[in-house]
Tab-separated table of N, CA and C in Angstrom:
chain	number	residue	atom	x	y	z
A	1	MET	N	-4.052	-13.928	62.706
A	1	MET	CA	-3.348	-12.797	61.730
A	1	MET	C	-3.017	-13.746	60.417
A	2	ALA	N	-2.507	-14.947	60.567
A	2	ALA	CA	-2.118	-15.675	59.460
A	2	ALA	C	-3.327	-16.040	58.666
A	3	ALA	N	-4.502	-16.435	59.434
A	3	ALA	CA	-5.533	-16.881	58.818
A	3	ALA	C	-6.365	-15.829	57.808
A	4	THR	N	-6.110	-14.526	58.350
A	4	THR	CA	-6.748	-13.362	57.611
A	4	THR	C	-5.668	-13.006	56.393
A	5	ASP	N	-4.478	-13.224	56.551
A	5	ASP	CA	-3.600	-12.843	55.521
A	5	ASP	C	-3.860	-14.015	54.253
A	6	THR	N	-4.167	-15.303	54.592
A	6	THR	CA	-4.376	-16.397	53.629
A	6	THR	C	-5.758	-16.020	53.017
A	7	ALA	N	-6.712	-15.554	53.911
A	7	ALA	CA	-8.060	-15.426	53.412
A	7	ALA	C	-7.936	-14.109	52.336
A	8	LYS	N	-7.306	-13.213	52.600
A	8	LYS	CA	-6.953	-11.900	51.736
A	8	LYS	C	-6.509	-12.733	50.638
A	9	LYS	N	-5.340	-13.115	50.393
A	9	LYS	CA	-4.700	-13.880	49.081
A	9	LYS	C	-5.729	-14.779	48.405
A	10	SER	N	-6.578	-15.587	49.116
A	10	SER	CA	-7.530	-16.425	48.282
A	10	SER	C	-8.823	-15.705	47.666
A	11	ARG	N	-9.009	-14.594	48.232
A	11	ARG	CA	-10.123	-13.808	47.787
A	11	ARG	C	-10.025	-13.319	46.215
A	12	ASN	N	-11.015	-12.868	45.891
A	12	ASN	CA	-10.896	-12.308	44.399
A	12	ASN	C	-10.505	-10.801	44.582
A	13	PRO	N	-9.485	-10.428	43.985
A	13	PRO	CA	-9.115	-9.096	44.164
A	13	PRO	C	-10.094	-7.690	43.722
A	14	TYR	N	-11.108	-8.352	42.859
A	14	TYR	CA	-11.987	-7.465	42.363
A	14	TYR	C	-13.158	-7.132	43.354
A	15	LEU	N	-13.096	-8.075	44.468
A	15	LEU	CA	-14.240	-7.992	45.203
A	15	LEU	C	-13.928	-7.270	46.669
A	16	ASP	N	-12.448	-6.872	46.591
A	16	ASP	CA	-12.016	-6.400	47.961
A	16	ASP	C	-12.622	-4.989	48.283
A	17	SER	N	-12.460	-4.775	49.532
A	17	SER	CA	-13.179	-3.628	50.181
A	17	SER	C	-12.510	-2.179	49.662
A	18	ASP	N	-12.823	-1.148	49.965
A	18	ASP	CA	-12.309	0.197	49.892
A	18	ASP	C	-10.847	0.377	50.449
A	19	GLU	N	-10.878	-0.455	51.343
A	19	GLU	CA	-9.768	-0.214	52.360
A	19	GLU	C	-8.424	-0.779	51.594
A	20	ASP	N	-8.696	-1.895	51.054
A	20	ASP	CA	-7.711	-2.522	49.940
A	20	ASP	C	-7.062	-1.544	48.873
A	21	PHE	N	-7.875	-0.703	48.567
A	21	PHE	CA	-7.321	0.269	47.396
A	21	PHE	C	-6.460	1.195	48.045
A	22	LEU	N	-6.486	1.532	49.211
A	22	LEU	CA	-5.645	2.522	49.901
A	22	LEU	C	-4.319	2.122	50.028
A	23	THR	N	-4.167	0.672	50.131
A	23	THR	CA	-2.750	0.150	50.300
A	23	THR	C	-2.396	-0.535	48.829
A	24	ASP	N	-0.954	0.025	48.756
A	24	ASP	CA	-0.281	-0.817	47.473
A	24	ASP	C	-0.043	-2.209	47.381
A	25	SER	N	-0.387	-2.786	46.251
A	25	SER	CA	-0.292	-4.350	46.228
A	25	SER	C	1.245	-4.301	45.651
A	26	ASP	N	1.599	-5.573	45.392
A	26	ASP	CA	2.902	-6.126	45.094
A	26	ASP	C	3.225	-5.321	43.634
A	27	ASP	N	2.034	-5.685	42.844
A	27	ASP	CA	2.040	-5.325	41.417
A	27	ASP	C	2.481	-3.613	41.031
A	28	GLU	N	1.312	-2.941	41.962
A	28	GLU	CA	1.405	-1.496	41.881
A	28	GLU	C	2.865	-1.325	42.437
A	29	LYS	N	3.626	-1.658	43.192
A	29	LYS	CA	4.834	-1.287	43.819
A	29	LYS	C	5.900	-1.657	42.676
A	30	LYS	N	5.512	-2.699	41.908
A	30	LYS	CA	6.348	-3.054	40.769
A	30	LYS	C	6.457	-1.845	39.580
A	31	VAL	N	5.136	-1.696	39.362
A	31	VAL	CA	5.046	-0.721	38.250
A	31	VAL	C	5.586	0.539	38.732
A	32	ASP	N	5.430	1.176	40.068
A	32	ASP	CA	5.970	2.240	40.343
A	32	ASP	C	7.439	2.370	40.494
A	33	ASN	N	8.031	1.182	40.662
A	33	ASN	CA	9.504	1.159	40.626
A	33	ASN	C	9.953	1.266	39.201
A	34	ILE	N	9.112	0.677	38.317
A	34	ILE	CA	9.878	0.857	36.866
A	34	ILE	C	9.504	2.050	36.188
A	35	VAL	N	8.287	2.763	36.573
A	35	VAL	CA	8.143	4.214	36.221
A	35	VAL	C	9.189	4.990	36.867
A	36	GLN	N	9.593	4.876	37.929
A	36	GLN	CA	10.743	5.558	38.679
A	36	GLN	C	12.078	5.428	37.991
A	37	ASP	N	12.330	4.166	37.559
A	37	ASP	CA	13.592	3.991	36.842
A	37	ASP	C	13.674	4.706	35.534
A	38	ILE	N	12.658	4.627	34.848
A	38	ILE	CA	12.433	5.234	33.495
A	38	ILE	C	12.605	6.740	33.337
A	39	GLU	N	11.954	7.319	34.611
A	39	GLU	CA	12.061	8.619	34.952
A	39	GLU	C	13.860	9.197	35.442
A	40	ASN	N	14.213	8.300	35.959
A	40	ASN	CA	15.502	8.293	36.481
A	40	ASN	C	16.290	8.317	35.143
A	41	ASP	N	16.136	7.410	34.149
A	41	ASP	CA	17.080	7.271	33.173
A	41	ASP	C	16.781	8.447	32.149
A	42	LYS	N	15.631	8.996	32.255
A	42	LYS	CA	15.526	10.485	31.403
A	42	LYS	C	16.113	11.342	31.933
A	43	LEU	N	16.122	11.402	33.468
A	43	LEU	CA	16.993	12.562	33.815
A	43	LEU	C	18.485	12.394	33.789
A	44	GLY	N	18.884	11.108	33.617
A	44	GLY	CA	20.347	10.794	33.526
A	44	GLY	C	20.737	11.209	31.951
A	45	ASP	N	20.032	11.223	31.187
A	45	ASP	CA	20.501	11.458	29.744
A	45	ASP	C	20.934	12.737	29.538
A	46	HIS	N	22.088	12.880	28.990
A	46	HIS	CA	23.083	14.063	28.771
A	46	HIS	C	22.364	14.996	27.901
A	47	VAL	N	21.866	16.287	28.172
A	47	VAL	CA	21.428	17.294	27.452
A	47	VAL	C	22.573	18.113	26.836
A	48	PRO	N	22.752	18.204	25.563
A	48	PRO	CA	23.982	18.801	25.202
A	48	PRO	C	23.778	20.514	25.371
A	49	ASN	N	24.984	20.812	25.927
A	49	ASN	CA	24.755	22.512	26.012
A	49	ASN	C	25.262	23.417	24.893
A	50	SER	N	26.426	23.095	24.180
A	50	SER	CA	26.973	23.715	23.196
A	50	SER	C	26.260	23.421	21.976
A	51	ARG	N	26.508	24.475	20.991
A	51	ARG	CA	25.650	24.302	19.725
A	51	ARG	C	26.125	23.054	19.052
A	52	TRP	N	27.568	22.989	18.918
A	52	TRP	CA	28.056	21.776	18.412
A	52	TRP	C	27.482	20.586	18.895
A	53	ALA	N	27.517	20.413	20.094
A	53	ALA	CA	27.158	19.036	20.705
A	53	ALA	C	25.313	19.070	20.226
A	54	LYS	N	24.470	20.039	20.402
A	54	LYS	CA	23.028	20.066	19.867
A	54	LYS	C	23.011	19.556	18.380
A	55	VAL	N	23.617	20.195	17.511
A	55	VAL	CA	24.099	19.500	16.272
A	55	VAL	C	24.404	18.176	16.016
A	56	LYS	N	25.519	17.806	16.756
A	56	LYS	CA	25.965	16.314	16.550
A	56	LYS	C	24.856	15.471	17.128
A	57	CYS	N	24.234	15.912	18.290
A	57	CYS	CA	23.016	14.947	18.749
A	57	CYS	C	21.763	14.723	17.681
A	58	ALA	N	21.675	15.784	17.217
A	58	ALA	CA	20.402	15.843	16.205
A	58	ALA	C	20.736	15.144	15.075
A	59	VAL	N	22.090	15.048	14.436
A	59	VAL	CA	22.408	14.526	13.398
A	59	VAL	C	22.528	13.036	13.510
A	60	ARG	N	23.126	12.653	14.831
A	60	ARG	CA	23.122	11.273	15.253
A	60	ARG	C	21.533	10.679	15.288
A	61	GLU	N	20.624	11.277	15.904
A	61	GLU	CA	19.474	10.875	15.892
A	61	GLU	C	18.733	10.816	14.611
A	62	TRP	N	18.892	11.517	13.920
A	62	TRP	CA	18.468	11.427	12.545
A	62	TRP	C	19.121	10.298	11.730
A	63	GLY	N	20.314	10.022	11.849
A	63	GLY	CA	20.902	8.985	11.112
A	63	GLY	C	20.483	7.614	11.639
A	64	GLU	N	20.150	7.381	13.197
A	64	GLU	CA	19.809	6.140	13.818
A	64	GLU	C	18.139	6.136	13.244
A	65	THR	N	17.728	7.009	12.994
A	65	THR	CA	15.997	6.715	12.662
A	65	THR	C	16.019	6.993	11.065
A	66	SER	N	17.017	6.989	10.279
A	66	SER	CA	16.612	7.142	8.642
A	66	SER	C	16.452	5.900	8.229
A	67	SER	N	15.760	6.106	7.172
A	67	SER	CA	15.304	4.846	6.354
A	67	SER	C	16.257	4.583	5.228
A	68	CYS	N	17.262	5.521	4.861
A	68	CYS	CA	18.087	5.439	3.908
A	68	CYS	C	19.158	4.227	4.030
A	69	HIS	N	19.418	3.404	3.364
A	69	HIS	CA	20.394	2.261	3.562
A	69	HIS	C	21.762	2.769	3.921
A	70	GLY	N	22.226	2.171	4.948
A	70	GLY	CA	23.627	2.370	5.233
A	70	GLY	C	23.892	3.457	6.214
A	71	ILE	N	22.752	4.562	6.065
A	71	ILE	CA	22.974	5.703	7.212
A	71	ILE	C	22.839	5.251	8.492
A	72	PRO	N	22.006	4.309	8.825
A	72	PRO	CA	21.947	4.041	10.281
A	72	PRO	C	23.148	3.298	10.711
A	73	HIS	N	23.722	2.489	9.986
A	73	HIS	CA	24.992	1.688	10.293
A	73	HIS	C	26.041	2.830	10.620
A	74	LEU	N	26.131	3.693	9.697
A	74	LEU	CA	27.219	5.033	9.846
A	74	LEU	C	26.989	5.527	11.346
A	75	SER	N	25.671	5.952	11.511
A	75	SER	CA	25.450	6.533	12.701
A	75	SER	C	25.726	5.782	14.170
A	76	GLN	N	25.528	4.390	13.810
A	76	GLN	CA	25.479	3.641	15.069
A	76	GLN	C	27.008	2.830	15.263
A	77	ALA	N	27.979	3.188	14.358
A	77	ALA	CA	29.252	2.531	14.356
A	77	ALA	C	29.978	3.324	15.471
A	78	ASN	N	30.788	2.371	16.310
A	78	ASN	CA	31.373	2.760	17.362
A	78	ASN	C	32.791	3.031	17.342
A	79	THR	N	33.393	2.402	16.157
A	79	THR	CA	34.785	2.613	16.099
A	79	THR	C	35.100	3.443	14.777
A	80	VAL	N	36.383	4.098	14.660
A	80	VAL	CA	36.786	4.977	13.565
A	80	VAL	C	36.899	4.012	12.385
A	81	ILE	N	37.335	2.875	12.233
A	81	ILE	CA	37.412	2.252	11.314
A	81	ILE	C	36.310	1.702	10.424
A	82	SER	N	34.798	1.435	11.386
A	82	SER	CA	33.754	0.897	10.988
A	82	SER	C	33.108	2.330	10.361
A	83	MET	N	33.208	3.392	11.019
A	83	MET	CA	32.851	4.580	10.416
A	83	MET	C	33.386	4.764	8.962
A	84	VAL	N	34.599	4.737	8.786
A	84	VAL	CA	35.374	5.038	7.561
A	84	VAL	C	34.842	4.102	6.421
A	85	ILE	N	34.780	2.636	6.825
A	85	ILE	CA	34.094	1.860	5.916
A	85	ILE	C	32.913	2.014	5.626
A	86	TRP	N	32.032	2.603	6.499
A	86	TRP	CA	30.662	2.814	6.141
A	86	TRP	C	30.507	4.301	5.162
A	87	SER	N	31.464	5.178	5.493
A	87	SER	CA	31.493	6.313	4.766
A	87	SER	C	31.749	5.848	3.434
A	88	VAL	N	32.902	5.064	3.210
A	88	VAL	CA	33.169	4.744	1.898
A	88	VAL	C	32.274	3.981	1.094
A	89	ILE	N	31.708	3.057	1.829
A	89	ILE	CA	30.503	2.475	0.999
A	89	ILE	C	29.384	3.321	0.512
A	90	LEU	N	28.997	4.287	1.503
A	90	LEU	CA	27.892	5.313	1.224
A	90	LEU	C	28.335	6.281	0.045
A	91	ALA	N	29.496	6.808	0.184
A	91	ALA	CA	30.235	7.699	-0.755
A	91	ALA	C	30.125	6.962	-2.325
A	92	PHE	N	30.516	5.622	-2.484
A	92	PHE	CA	30.787	5.057	-3.425
A	92	PHE	C	29.060	4.877	-4.289
A	93	CYS	N	28.455	4.460	-3.439
A	93	CYS	CA	26.947	4.330	-3.755
A	93	CYS	C	26.292	5.661	-4.234
A	94	ALA	N	26.441	6.922	-3.508
A	94	ALA	CA	26.194	8.068	-3.832
A	94	ALA	C	26.793	8.349	-5.229
A	95	VAL	N	27.946	8.173	-5.416
A	95	VAL	CA	28.755	8.522	-6.745
A	95	VAL	C	28.038	7.731	-7.819
A	96	GLY	N	27.732	6.541	-7.641
A	96	GLY	CA	27.057	5.493	-8.762
A	96	GLY	C	25.695	5.985	-8.796
A	97	PHE	N	24.817	6.275	-8.058
A	97	PHE	CA	23.642	6.810	-8.088
A	97	PHE	C	23.497	8.036	-9.061
A	98	VAL	N	24.621	9.133	-8.618
A	98	VAL	CA	24.625	10.340	-9.257
A	98	VAL	C	25.058	10.051	-10.925
A	99	TYR	N	26.210	9.163	-11.206
A	99	TYR	CA	26.337	8.844	-12.354
A	99	TYR	C	25.365	8.251	-13.376
A	100	LEU	N	24.706	7.221	-12.697
A	100	LEU	CA	23.591	6.657	-13.554
A	100	LEU	C	22.466	7.510	-13.725
A	101	PHE	N	22.065	8.184	-12.859
A	101	PHE	CA	20.980	9.242	-12.934
A	101	PHE	C	21.279	10.228	-13.994
A	102	SER	N	22.557	10.808	-13.809
A	102	SER	CA	22.888	11.771	-14.881
A	102	SER	C	22.844	11.224	-16.471
A	103	ASN	N	23.352	10.066	-16.518
A	103	ASN	CA	23.424	9.367	-17.962
A	103	ASN	C	22.039	9.293	-18.293
A	104	THR	N	21.129	8.521	-17.522
A	104	THR	CA	19.888	8.125	-18.035
A	104	THR	C	19.065	9.811	-18.089
A	105	LEU	N	19.381	10.838	-17.434
A	105	LEU	CA	18.472	11.843	-17.739
A	105	LEU	C	18.865	12.615	-18.985
A	106	MET	N	20.375	12.537	-19.223
A	106	MET	CA	20.757	13.092	-20.463
A	106	MET	C	20.292	12.163	-21.850
A	107	GLN	N	20.252	11.197	-21.462
A	107	GLN	CA	19.821	10.264	-22.798
A	107	GLN	C	18.351	10.676	-22.887
A	108	TYR	N	17.500	10.745	-21.971
A	108	TYR	CA	16.260	11.082	-22.209
A	108	TYR	C	15.973	12.578	-22.619
A	109	LEU	N	16.744	13.402	-22.041
A	109	LEU	CA	16.619	14.748	-22.670
A	109	LEU	C	17.146	14.988	-24.306
A	110	ARG	N	17.830	14.037	-24.660
A	110	ARG	CA	18.026	14.154	-26.334
A	110	ARG	C	17.046	13.891	-27.032
A	111	PHE	N	15.818	13.300	-26.367
A	111	PHE	CA	14.745	13.050	-27.364
A	111	PHE	C	14.982	12.270	-28.627
A	112	GLU	N	15.725	11.236	-28.603
A	112	GLU	CA	16.253	10.735	-29.842
A	112	GLU	C	15.193	9.663	-30.240
A	113	LYS	N	14.868	9.829	-31.524
A	113	LYS	CA	13.936	9.062	-32.069
A	113	LYS	C	14.423	7.977	-33.129
A	114	LEU	N	14.355	6.527	-32.637
A	114	LEU	CA	14.850	5.640	-33.544
A	114	LEU	C	13.794	4.825	-34.115
A	115	VAL	N	13.547	4.587	-35.220
A	115	VAL	CA	12.564	3.739	-35.637
A	115	VAL	C	12.936	3.050	-36.920
A	116	ARG	N	13.064	1.525	-36.778
A	116	ARG	CA	13.351	0.873	-37.739
A	116	ARG	C	12.358	-0.163	-38.091
A	117	LEU	N	11.723	-0.309	-39.047
A	117	LEU	CA	10.873	-1.218	-39.381
A	117	LEU	C	11.190	-2.212	-40.756
A	118	ASN	N	11.399	-3.190	-40.393
A	118	ASN	CA	11.827	-4.224	-41.517
A	118	ASN	C	10.866	-5.169	-41.676
A	119	LEU	N	9.823	-4.930	-42.373
A	119	LEU	CA	8.596	-5.800	-42.512
A	119	LEU	C	8.980	-6.830	-43.595
A	120	ASP	N	9.204	-7.860	-43.588
A	120	ASP	CA	9.513	-8.931	-44.728
A	120	ASP	C	8.312	-9.760	-44.843
A	121	LEU	N	7.172	-9.392	-45.416
A	121	LEU	CA	6.174	-10.274	-45.520
A	121	LEU	C	6.117	-11.154	-46.711
A	122	LYS	N	6.330	-12.410	-46.354
A	122	LYS	CA	6.198	-13.282	-47.617
A	122	LYS	C	5.222	-14.622	-47.245
A	123	GLN	N	4.544	-15.059	-48.234
A	123	GLN	CA	3.185	-15.827	-48.106
A	123	GLN	C	4.155	-17.259	-47.777
A	124	THR	N	3.586	-17.820	-46.704
A	124	THR	CA	4.213	-19.152	-46.422
A	124	THR	C	2.835	-20.005	-46.194
A	125	ASN	N	3.176	-21.349	-46.719
A	125	ASN	CA	2.274	-22.288	-46.770
A	125	ASN	C	2.554	-23.082	-45.687
A	126	PHE	N	1.423	-23.185	-44.732
A	126	PHE	CA	1.751	-23.873	-43.523
A	126	PHE	C	0.875	-25.259	-43.856
A	127	PRO	N	1.331	-26.408	-43.300
A	127	PRO	CA	0.710	-27.631	-43.802
A	127	PRO	C	-0.580	-27.820	-42.687
A	128	SER	N	-1.549	-28.549	-43.058
A	128	SER	CA	-2.683	-28.406	-42.508
A	128	SER	C	-2.480	-29.619	-41.116
A	129	VAL	N	-1.867	-30.462	-41.284
A	129	VAL	CA	-1.573	-31.283	-40.290
A	129	VAL	C	0.006	-31.622	-40.084
A	130	THR	N	0.438	-31.547	-38.549
A	130	THR	CA	1.857	-31.837	-38.536
A	130	THR	C	1.908	-32.860	-37.396
A	131	PHE	N	2.841	-33.661	-37.780
A	131	PHE	CA	3.233	-35.004	-36.989
A	131	PHE	C	4.349	-34.803	-36.311
A	132	CYS	N	4.168	-34.831	-35.033
A	132	CYS	CA	5.351	-34.747	-33.940
A	132	CYS	C	5.266	-35.924	-33.353
A	133	ASN	N	6.371	-36.777	-33.242
A	133	ASN	CA	6.494	-37.894	-32.340
A	133	ASN	C	7.441	-37.712	-31.286
A	134	ILE	N	7.180	-36.929	-30.292
A	134	ILE	CA	7.822	-36.603	-29.420
A	134	ILE	C	7.398	-37.271	-28.103
A	135	ASN	N	6.154	-38.024	-28.362
A	135	ASN	CA	5.592	-38.795	-26.801
A	135	ASN	C	6.602	-39.786	-26.373
A	136	PRO	N	6.936	-39.490	-25.146
A	136	PRO	CA	7.981	-40.520	-24.488
A	136	PRO	C	7.307	-41.801	-24.065
A	137	TYR	N	5.978	-41.978	-24.210
A	137	TYR	CA	5.245	-43.188	-23.709
A	137	TYR	C	5.232	-44.111	-24.740
A	138	LYS	N	5.382	-45.432	-24.556
A	138	LYS	CA	5.235	-46.707	-25.343
A	138	LYS	C	3.808	-46.920	-25.331
A	139	MET	N	3.167	-47.199	-26.578
A	139	MET	CA	2.050	-47.845	-26.628
A	139	MET	C	1.574	-49.174	-26.122
A	140	SER	N	2.740	-49.970	-26.287
A	140	SER	CA	2.672	-51.202	-25.500
A	140	SER	C	2.427	-51.208	-23.914
A	141	LYS	N	3.185	-50.363	-23.458
A	141	LYS	CA	3.108	-50.308	-22.025
A	141	LYS	C	1.952	-49.670	-21.505
A	142	ILE	N	1.293	-48.656	-22.511
A	142	ILE	CA	-0.015	-47.946	-22.060
A	142	ILE	C	-1.192	-48.931	-21.884
A	143	ARG	N	-0.999	-49.775	-22.935
A	143	ARG	CA	-1.998	-50.947	-23.065
A	143	ARG	C	-1.889	-51.802	-22.023
A	144	THR	N	-1.103	-52.052	-21.017
A	144	THR	CA	-0.907	-52.954	-20.142
A	144	THR	C	-1.729	-52.420	-18.736
A	145	ILE	N	-1.717	-51.087	-18.741
A	145	ILE	CA	-2.320	-50.543	-17.398
A	145	ILE	C	-3.850	-50.545	-17.665
A	146	LYS	N	-4.747	-51.266	-16.998
A	146	LYS	CA	-6.177	-51.258	-17.204
A	146	LYS	C	-6.987	-49.893	-17.479
A	147	GLU	N	-6.635	-49.001	-16.610
A	147	GLU	CA	-7.356	-47.620	-16.544
A	147	GLU	C	-6.808	-46.824	-17.715
A	148	LEU	N	-5.462	-47.029	-18.081
A	148	LEU	CA	-5.069	-46.145	-19.478
A	148	LEU	C	-5.643	-46.860	-20.667
A	149	ALA	N	-5.638	-48.107	-20.781
A	149	ALA	CA	-6.234	-48.897	-21.724
A	149	ALA	C	-7.495	-48.586	-22.013
A	150	ALA	N	-8.681	-48.367	-20.965
A	150	ALA	CA	-9.763	-47.917	-21.086
A	150	ALA	C	-10.088	-46.281	-21.627
A	151	LEU	N	-9.013	-45.711	-21.096
A	151	LEU	CA	-9.159	-44.378	-21.579
A	151	LEU	C	-8.694	-44.078	-22.866
A	152	LEU	N	-7.468	-44.851	-23.261
A	152	LEU	CA	-7.251	-45.199	-24.849
A	152	LEU	C	-8.396	-45.503	-25.768
A	153	SER	N	-9.254	-46.474	-25.374
A	153	SER	CA	-10.127	-47.100	-26.164
A	153	SER	C	-11.176	-45.912	-26.216
A	154	VAL	N	-11.514	-45.210	-25.428
A	154	VAL	CA	-12.572	-44.153	-25.347
A	154	VAL	C	-12.183	-42.852	-26.144
A	155	TYR	N	-10.614	-42.590	-26.012
A	155	TYR	CA	-10.268	-41.680	-27.015
A	155	TYR	C	-10.238	-42.055	-28.446
A	156	GLU	N	-10.044	-43.292	-28.710
A	156	GLU	CA	-9.874	-43.826	-30.147
A	156	GLU	C	-11.405	-43.993	-30.799
A	157	SER	N	-12.474	-44.230	-29.826
A	157	SER	CA	-13.881	-44.329	-30.644
A	157	SER	C	-14.383	-42.897	-30.452
A	158	ALA	N	-13.840	-42.052	-29.831
A	158	ALA	CA	-14.101	-40.580	-29.943
A	158	ALA	C	-13.670	-40.013	-31.348
A	159	ALA	N	-12.524	-40.571	-31.568
A	159	ALA	CA	-11.821	-40.033	-32.781
A	159	ALA	C	-12.266	-40.737	-34.088
A	160	ASN	N	-13.013	-41.859	-34.023
A	160	ASN	CA	-13.695	-42.627	-34.912
A	160	ASN	C	-14.992	-42.069	-35.404
A	161	GLY	N	-15.711	-41.458	-34.292
A	161	GLY	CA	-17.114	-41.217	-34.339
A	161	GLY	C	-18.111	-42.213	-33.796
A	162	THR	N	-17.454	-43.007	-33.107
A	162	THR	CA	-18.311	-44.214	-32.699
A	162	THR	C	-18.770	-44.131	-31.304
A	163	LEU	N	-18.376	-43.001	-30.683
A	163	LEU	CA	-18.571	-43.016	-29.104
A	163	LEU	C	-20.013	-42.588	-29.100
A	164	LEU	N	-20.832	-43.137	-28.358
A	164	LEU	CA	-22.211	-42.619	-27.848
A	164	LEU	C	-22.619	-42.751	-26.421
């Protein structure tokens, strides 16, 4: 008997006979237990009976799934203090939004036109060459580095027109 049990365990489960499909494996039993637990949890959920309880449940569900900032925090608050704090924060933000929106809308609906053009066109002579000595590198230090000295000589010969 023990030899047949070890042989069954070592076999490929996909090659089992039809008789093995009639018995539940350990994995199938675990899955069945999980499904049964989920069904029991669904049955244990309290279904509201009164109209007020149904409205309260619907508002709480909406609040928990809302994408508006702060509303999920308010609906998930467990204590009265946290509910009051979140209510004050939400009320303050709502009042601020209404104030800023109404001011912006009133300003837009006034259709104000403000045009000020002050063009002061004077002819200015710009120099053809500008010298700015803001180079932080010292030429004596550049000439000590072989690669930079070679680059500098190429640049100077290109500037003189002798580069070929």
